[in-house]
Each structure stands twice: as structure tokens, then as C-alpha cells.
PDB file of C-alpha atoms in Angstrom:
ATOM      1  CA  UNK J 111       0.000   0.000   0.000  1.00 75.00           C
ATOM      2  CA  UNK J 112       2.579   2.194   0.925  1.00 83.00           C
ATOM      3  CA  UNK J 113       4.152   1.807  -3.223  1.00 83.00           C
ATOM      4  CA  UNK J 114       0.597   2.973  -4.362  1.00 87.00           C
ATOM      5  CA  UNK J 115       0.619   6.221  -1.917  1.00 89.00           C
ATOM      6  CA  UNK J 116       4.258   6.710  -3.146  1.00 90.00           C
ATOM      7  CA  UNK J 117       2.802   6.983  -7.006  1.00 90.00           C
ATOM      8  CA  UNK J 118      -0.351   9.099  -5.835  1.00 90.00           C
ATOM      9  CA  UNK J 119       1.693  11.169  -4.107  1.00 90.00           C
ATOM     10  CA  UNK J 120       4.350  11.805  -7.091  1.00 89.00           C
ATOM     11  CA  UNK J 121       1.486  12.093  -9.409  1.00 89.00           C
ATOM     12  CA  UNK J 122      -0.334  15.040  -7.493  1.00 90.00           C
ATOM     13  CA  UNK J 123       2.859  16.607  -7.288  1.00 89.00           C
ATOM     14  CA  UNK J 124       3.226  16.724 -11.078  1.00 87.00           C
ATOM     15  CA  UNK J 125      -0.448  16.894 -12.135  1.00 88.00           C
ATOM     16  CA  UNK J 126      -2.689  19.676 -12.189  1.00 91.00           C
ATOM     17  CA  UNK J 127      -4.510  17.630  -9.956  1.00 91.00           C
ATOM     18  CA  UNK J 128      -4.618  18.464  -5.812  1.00 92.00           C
ATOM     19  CA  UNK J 129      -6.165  16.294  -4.206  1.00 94.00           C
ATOM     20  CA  UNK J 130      -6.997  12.499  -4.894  1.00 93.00           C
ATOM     21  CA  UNK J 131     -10.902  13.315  -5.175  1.00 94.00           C
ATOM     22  CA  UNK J 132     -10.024  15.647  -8.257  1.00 93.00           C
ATOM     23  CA  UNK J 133      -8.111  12.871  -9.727  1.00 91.00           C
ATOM     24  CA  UNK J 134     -10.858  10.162  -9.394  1.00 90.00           C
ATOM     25  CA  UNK J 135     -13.221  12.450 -10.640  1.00 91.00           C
ATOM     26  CA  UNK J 136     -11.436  12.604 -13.563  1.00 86.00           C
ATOM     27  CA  UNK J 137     -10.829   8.659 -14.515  1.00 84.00           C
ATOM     28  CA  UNK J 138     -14.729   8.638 -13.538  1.00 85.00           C
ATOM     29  CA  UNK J 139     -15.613  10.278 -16.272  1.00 82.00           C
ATOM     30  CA  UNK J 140     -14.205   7.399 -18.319  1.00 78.00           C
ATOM     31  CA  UNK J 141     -16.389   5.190 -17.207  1.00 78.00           C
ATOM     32  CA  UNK J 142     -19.212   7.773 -17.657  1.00 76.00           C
ATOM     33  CA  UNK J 143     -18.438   7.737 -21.245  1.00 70.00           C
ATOM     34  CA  UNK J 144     -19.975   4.321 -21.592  1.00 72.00           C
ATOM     35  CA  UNK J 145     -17.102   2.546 -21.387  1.00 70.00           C
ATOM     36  CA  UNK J 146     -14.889   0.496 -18.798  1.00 70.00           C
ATOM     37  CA  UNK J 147     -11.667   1.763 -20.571  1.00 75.00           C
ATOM     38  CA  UNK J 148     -10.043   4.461 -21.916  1.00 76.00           C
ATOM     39  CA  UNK J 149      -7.342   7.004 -21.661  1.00 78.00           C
ATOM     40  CA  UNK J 150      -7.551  10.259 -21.095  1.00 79.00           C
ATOM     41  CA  UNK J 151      -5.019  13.010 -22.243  1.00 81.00           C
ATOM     42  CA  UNK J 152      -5.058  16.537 -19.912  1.00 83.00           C
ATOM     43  CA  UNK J 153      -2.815  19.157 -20.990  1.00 83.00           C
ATOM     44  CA  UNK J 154      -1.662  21.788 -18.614  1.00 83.00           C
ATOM     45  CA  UNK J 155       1.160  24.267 -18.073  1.00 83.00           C
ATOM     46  CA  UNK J 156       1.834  25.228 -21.242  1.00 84.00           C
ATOM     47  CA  UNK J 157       4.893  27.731 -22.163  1.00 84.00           C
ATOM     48  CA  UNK J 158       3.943  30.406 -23.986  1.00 84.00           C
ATOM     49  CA  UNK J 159       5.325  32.431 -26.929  1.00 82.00           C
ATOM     50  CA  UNK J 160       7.021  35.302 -26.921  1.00 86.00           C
ATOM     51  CA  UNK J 161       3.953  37.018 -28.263  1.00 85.00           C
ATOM     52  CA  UNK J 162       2.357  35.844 -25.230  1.00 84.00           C
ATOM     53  CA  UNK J 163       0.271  32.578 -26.711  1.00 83.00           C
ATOM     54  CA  UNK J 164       0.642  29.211 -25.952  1.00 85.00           C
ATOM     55  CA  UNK J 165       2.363  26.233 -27.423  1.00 86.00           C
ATOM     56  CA  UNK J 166      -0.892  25.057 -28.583  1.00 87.00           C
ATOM     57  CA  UNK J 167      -3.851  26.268 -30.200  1.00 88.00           C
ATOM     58  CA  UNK J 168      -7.139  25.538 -28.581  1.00 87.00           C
ATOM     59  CA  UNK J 169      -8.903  28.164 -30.273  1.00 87.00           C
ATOM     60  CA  UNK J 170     -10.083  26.270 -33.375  1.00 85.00           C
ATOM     61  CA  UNK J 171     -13.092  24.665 -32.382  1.00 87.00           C
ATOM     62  CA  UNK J 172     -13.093  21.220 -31.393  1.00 89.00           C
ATOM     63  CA  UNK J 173      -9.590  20.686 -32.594  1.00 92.00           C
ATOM     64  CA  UNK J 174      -5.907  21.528 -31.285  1.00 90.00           C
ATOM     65  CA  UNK J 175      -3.666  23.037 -33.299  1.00 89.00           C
ATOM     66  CA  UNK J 176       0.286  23.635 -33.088  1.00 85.00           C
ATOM     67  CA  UNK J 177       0.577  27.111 -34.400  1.00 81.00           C
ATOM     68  CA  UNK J 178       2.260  27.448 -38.200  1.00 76.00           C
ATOM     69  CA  UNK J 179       1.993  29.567 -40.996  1.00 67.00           C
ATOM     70  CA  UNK J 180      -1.156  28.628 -42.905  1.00 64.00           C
ATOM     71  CA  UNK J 181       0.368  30.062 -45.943  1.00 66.00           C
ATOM     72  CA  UNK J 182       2.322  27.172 -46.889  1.00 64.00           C
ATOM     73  CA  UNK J 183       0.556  24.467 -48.145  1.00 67.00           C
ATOM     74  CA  UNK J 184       3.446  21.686 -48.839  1.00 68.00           C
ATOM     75  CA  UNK J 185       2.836  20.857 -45.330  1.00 73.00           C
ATOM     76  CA  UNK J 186       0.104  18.097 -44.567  1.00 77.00           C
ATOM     77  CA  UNK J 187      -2.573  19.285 -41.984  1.00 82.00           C
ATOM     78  CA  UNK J 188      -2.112  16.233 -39.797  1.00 80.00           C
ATOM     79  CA  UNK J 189       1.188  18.382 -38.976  1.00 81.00           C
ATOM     80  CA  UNK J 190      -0.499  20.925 -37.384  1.00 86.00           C
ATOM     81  CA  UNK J 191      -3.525  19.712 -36.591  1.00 90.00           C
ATOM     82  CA  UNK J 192      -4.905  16.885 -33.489  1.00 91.00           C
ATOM     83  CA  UNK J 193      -7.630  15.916 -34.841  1.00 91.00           C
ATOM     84  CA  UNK J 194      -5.998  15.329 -38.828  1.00 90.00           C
ATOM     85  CA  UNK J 195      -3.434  13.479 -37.157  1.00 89.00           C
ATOM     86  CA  UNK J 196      -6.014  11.447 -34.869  1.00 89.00           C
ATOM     87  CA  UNK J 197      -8.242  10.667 -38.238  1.00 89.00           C
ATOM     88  CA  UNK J 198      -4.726   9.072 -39.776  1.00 87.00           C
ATOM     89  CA  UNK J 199      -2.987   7.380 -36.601  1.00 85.00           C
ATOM     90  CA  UNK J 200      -4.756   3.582 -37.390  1.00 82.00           C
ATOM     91  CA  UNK J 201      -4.830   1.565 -40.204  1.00 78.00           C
ATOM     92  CA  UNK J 202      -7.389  -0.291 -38.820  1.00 78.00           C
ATOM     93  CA  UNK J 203      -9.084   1.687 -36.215  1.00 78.00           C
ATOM     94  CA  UNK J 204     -10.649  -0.647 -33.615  1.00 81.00           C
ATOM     95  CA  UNK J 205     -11.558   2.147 -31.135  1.00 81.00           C
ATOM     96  CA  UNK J 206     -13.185   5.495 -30.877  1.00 84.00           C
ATOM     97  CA  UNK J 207     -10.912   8.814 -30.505  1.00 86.00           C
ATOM     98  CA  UNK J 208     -12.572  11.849 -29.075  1.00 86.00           C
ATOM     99  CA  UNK J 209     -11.005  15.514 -29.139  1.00 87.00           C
ATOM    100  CA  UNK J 210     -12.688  18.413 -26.956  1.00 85.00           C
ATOM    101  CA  UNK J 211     -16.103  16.103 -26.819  1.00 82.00           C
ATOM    102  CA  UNK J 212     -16.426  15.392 -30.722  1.00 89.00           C
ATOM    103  CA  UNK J 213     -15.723  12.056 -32.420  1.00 90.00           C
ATOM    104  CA  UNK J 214     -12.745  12.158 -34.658  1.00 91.00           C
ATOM    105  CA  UNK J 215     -13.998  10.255 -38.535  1.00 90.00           C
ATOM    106  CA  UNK J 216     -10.898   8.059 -39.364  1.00 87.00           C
ATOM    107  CA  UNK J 217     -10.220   8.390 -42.270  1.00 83.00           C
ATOM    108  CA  UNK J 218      -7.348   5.506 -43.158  1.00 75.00           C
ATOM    109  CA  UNK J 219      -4.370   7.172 -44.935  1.00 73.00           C
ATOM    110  CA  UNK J 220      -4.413   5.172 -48.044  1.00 70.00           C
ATOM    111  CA  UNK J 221      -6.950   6.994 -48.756  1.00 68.00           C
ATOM    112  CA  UNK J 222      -5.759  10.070 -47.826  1.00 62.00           C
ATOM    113  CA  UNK J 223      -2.945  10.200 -50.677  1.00 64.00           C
ATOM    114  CA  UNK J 224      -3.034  11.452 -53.307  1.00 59.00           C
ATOM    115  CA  UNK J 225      -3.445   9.054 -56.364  1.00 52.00           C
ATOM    116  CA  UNK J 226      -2.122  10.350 -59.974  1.00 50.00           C
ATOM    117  CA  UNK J 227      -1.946   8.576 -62.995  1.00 53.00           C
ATOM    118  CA  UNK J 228       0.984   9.274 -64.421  1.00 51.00           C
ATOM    119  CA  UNK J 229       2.881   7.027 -67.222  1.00 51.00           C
ATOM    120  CA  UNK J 230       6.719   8.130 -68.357  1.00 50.00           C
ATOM    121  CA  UNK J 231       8.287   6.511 -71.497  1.00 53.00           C
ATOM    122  CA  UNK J 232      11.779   6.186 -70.894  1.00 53.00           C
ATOM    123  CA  UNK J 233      13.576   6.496 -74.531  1.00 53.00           C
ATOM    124  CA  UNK J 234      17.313   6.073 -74.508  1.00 53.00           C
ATOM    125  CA  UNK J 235      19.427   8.030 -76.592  1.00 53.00           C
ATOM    126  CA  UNK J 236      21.806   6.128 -79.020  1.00 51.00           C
ATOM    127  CA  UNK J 237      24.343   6.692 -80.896  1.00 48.00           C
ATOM    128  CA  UNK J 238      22.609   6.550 -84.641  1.00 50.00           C
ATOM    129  CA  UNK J 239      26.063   4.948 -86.425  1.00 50.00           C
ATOM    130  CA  UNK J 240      25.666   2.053 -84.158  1.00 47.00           C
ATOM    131  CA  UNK J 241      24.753  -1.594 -84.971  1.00 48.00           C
ATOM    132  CA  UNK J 242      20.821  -1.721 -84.609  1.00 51.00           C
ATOM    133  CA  UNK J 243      21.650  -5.053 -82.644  1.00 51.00           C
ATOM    134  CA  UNK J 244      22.812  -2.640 -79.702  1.00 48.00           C
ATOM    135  CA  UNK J 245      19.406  -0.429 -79.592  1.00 53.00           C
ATOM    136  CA  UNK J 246      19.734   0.367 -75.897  1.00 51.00           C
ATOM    137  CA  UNK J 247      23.295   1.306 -75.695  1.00 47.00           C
ATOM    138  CA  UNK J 248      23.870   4.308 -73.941  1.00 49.00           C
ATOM    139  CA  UNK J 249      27.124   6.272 -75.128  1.00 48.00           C
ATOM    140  CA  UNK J 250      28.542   9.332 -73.095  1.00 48.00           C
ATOM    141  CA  UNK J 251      31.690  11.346 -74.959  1.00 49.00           C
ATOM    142  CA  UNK J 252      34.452  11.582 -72.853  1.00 49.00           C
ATOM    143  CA  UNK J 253      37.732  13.690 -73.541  1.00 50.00           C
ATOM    144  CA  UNK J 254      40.842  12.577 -73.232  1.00 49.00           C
ATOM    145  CA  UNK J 255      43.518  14.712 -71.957  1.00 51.00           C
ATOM    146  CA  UNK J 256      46.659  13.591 -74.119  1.00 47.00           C
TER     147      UNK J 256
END
């Protein structure tokens, strides 16, 4: 008993959790979900920004975002965005992911990328006083420094 105090102990001491009621109220509502199992992710203490925001974005509704510059769009949204990432993370999703109270819609990334048809003929370049028996022969000039 005195190991399990020990790990309550440490984790009220790093939690934003202050007593052990808070905590249990918490992993309650787990089981208040519908289900027996579960995790739950809280985020707290966040550093914040020069410009005085926070590491994350919780602004966007029902989604957290990692601040970037929008303007680029080389960069896949399931690098900036929770929930993208979430909808991506199984190939096979067996379970049921939740962000700020809404369901995330997997969406398996197979089908996520982007499919394009596109056929390239490779023609080699030979040398046209060649024997025709040696179609695919390649020939580079080289110099010789004599």
C-alpha cells in the first residue's frame, strides 16, 4: 500500500490535480463515457510564446492546433492539426478517438494520398552509327587529356 501512496503522491505533485478526489473524478468520467476503458489526455502548463500565446492552439473549435503559418501548403494538416493526425494514426481503427467532446472520422491514410496517374516513357538516346543489334546502348563522350 505504501508503493501505491508513493505513485499518488508523485502524481499530485506533477499533475494539475490536488487532491486524490479531483483525480478520481477525472478517470470517472471514463467510465461515464460508456465505457470500462479508456485514456484520457489533460494538458496543462503550457509555455507560452514570446507574443504571449501558448504552445498550442485551442482556439479552433473542437480541434488543437500547433501554431504554423497557414500560408504554406506543402505541409500536410495532420502536422499541425490533433484531430488530422487522430483521423490518420490507425490503419485499422478498432476504437473510438474523441477531441474536446467530438468524435474524430478516421479516415485511413491510403486513402488520404493522393493518387495520380501518371505514365513516363523512358527512350534512350543512341548513338545513330551504331549496330541496330545494340538499340539500348547508352554512349557518353568523354575527352581525353593527351
Amino acid at each position: 500500500m505504501e508503493k501505491h501512496q508513493a505513485s499518488l503522491r508523485d502524481i499530485l505533485d506533477h499533475s494539475p490535480f490536488n487532491t486524490e478526489e479531483e483525480l478520481l473524478t477525472e478517470l470517472r468520467a471514463i467510465e461515464s463515457s460508456g465505457s470500462s476503458t479508456g485514456t484520457k489526455i489533460i494538458i496543462w502548463n503550457l509555455h507560452r510564446t514570446s507574443e504571449g500565446n501558448t504552445e498550442l492552439d485551442f482556439t479552433t473549435e473542437n480541434d488543437i492546433r500547433i501554431p504554423c503559418d497557414d500560408s504554406d501548403t506543402s505541409v500536410p494538416e495532420s502536422h499541425s492539426s490533433l484531430r488530422a493526425y487522430c483521423s490518420i494514426l490507425y490503419l485499422k481503427p478498432s476504437m473510438q478517438i474523441n477531441i474536446r467532446g467530438q468524435k474524430v472520422e478516421d479516415r485511413p491514410i491510403y486513402k488520404s494520398l493522393d493518387y495520380i496517374n501518371r505514365s513516363y516513357c523512358y527512350k534512350p538516346k543512341t548513338l545513330v552509327s551504331f549496330s541496330s543489334r545494340h538499340r539500348n546502348f547508352q554512349a557518353f563522350p568523354c575527352r581525353r587529356n593527351h
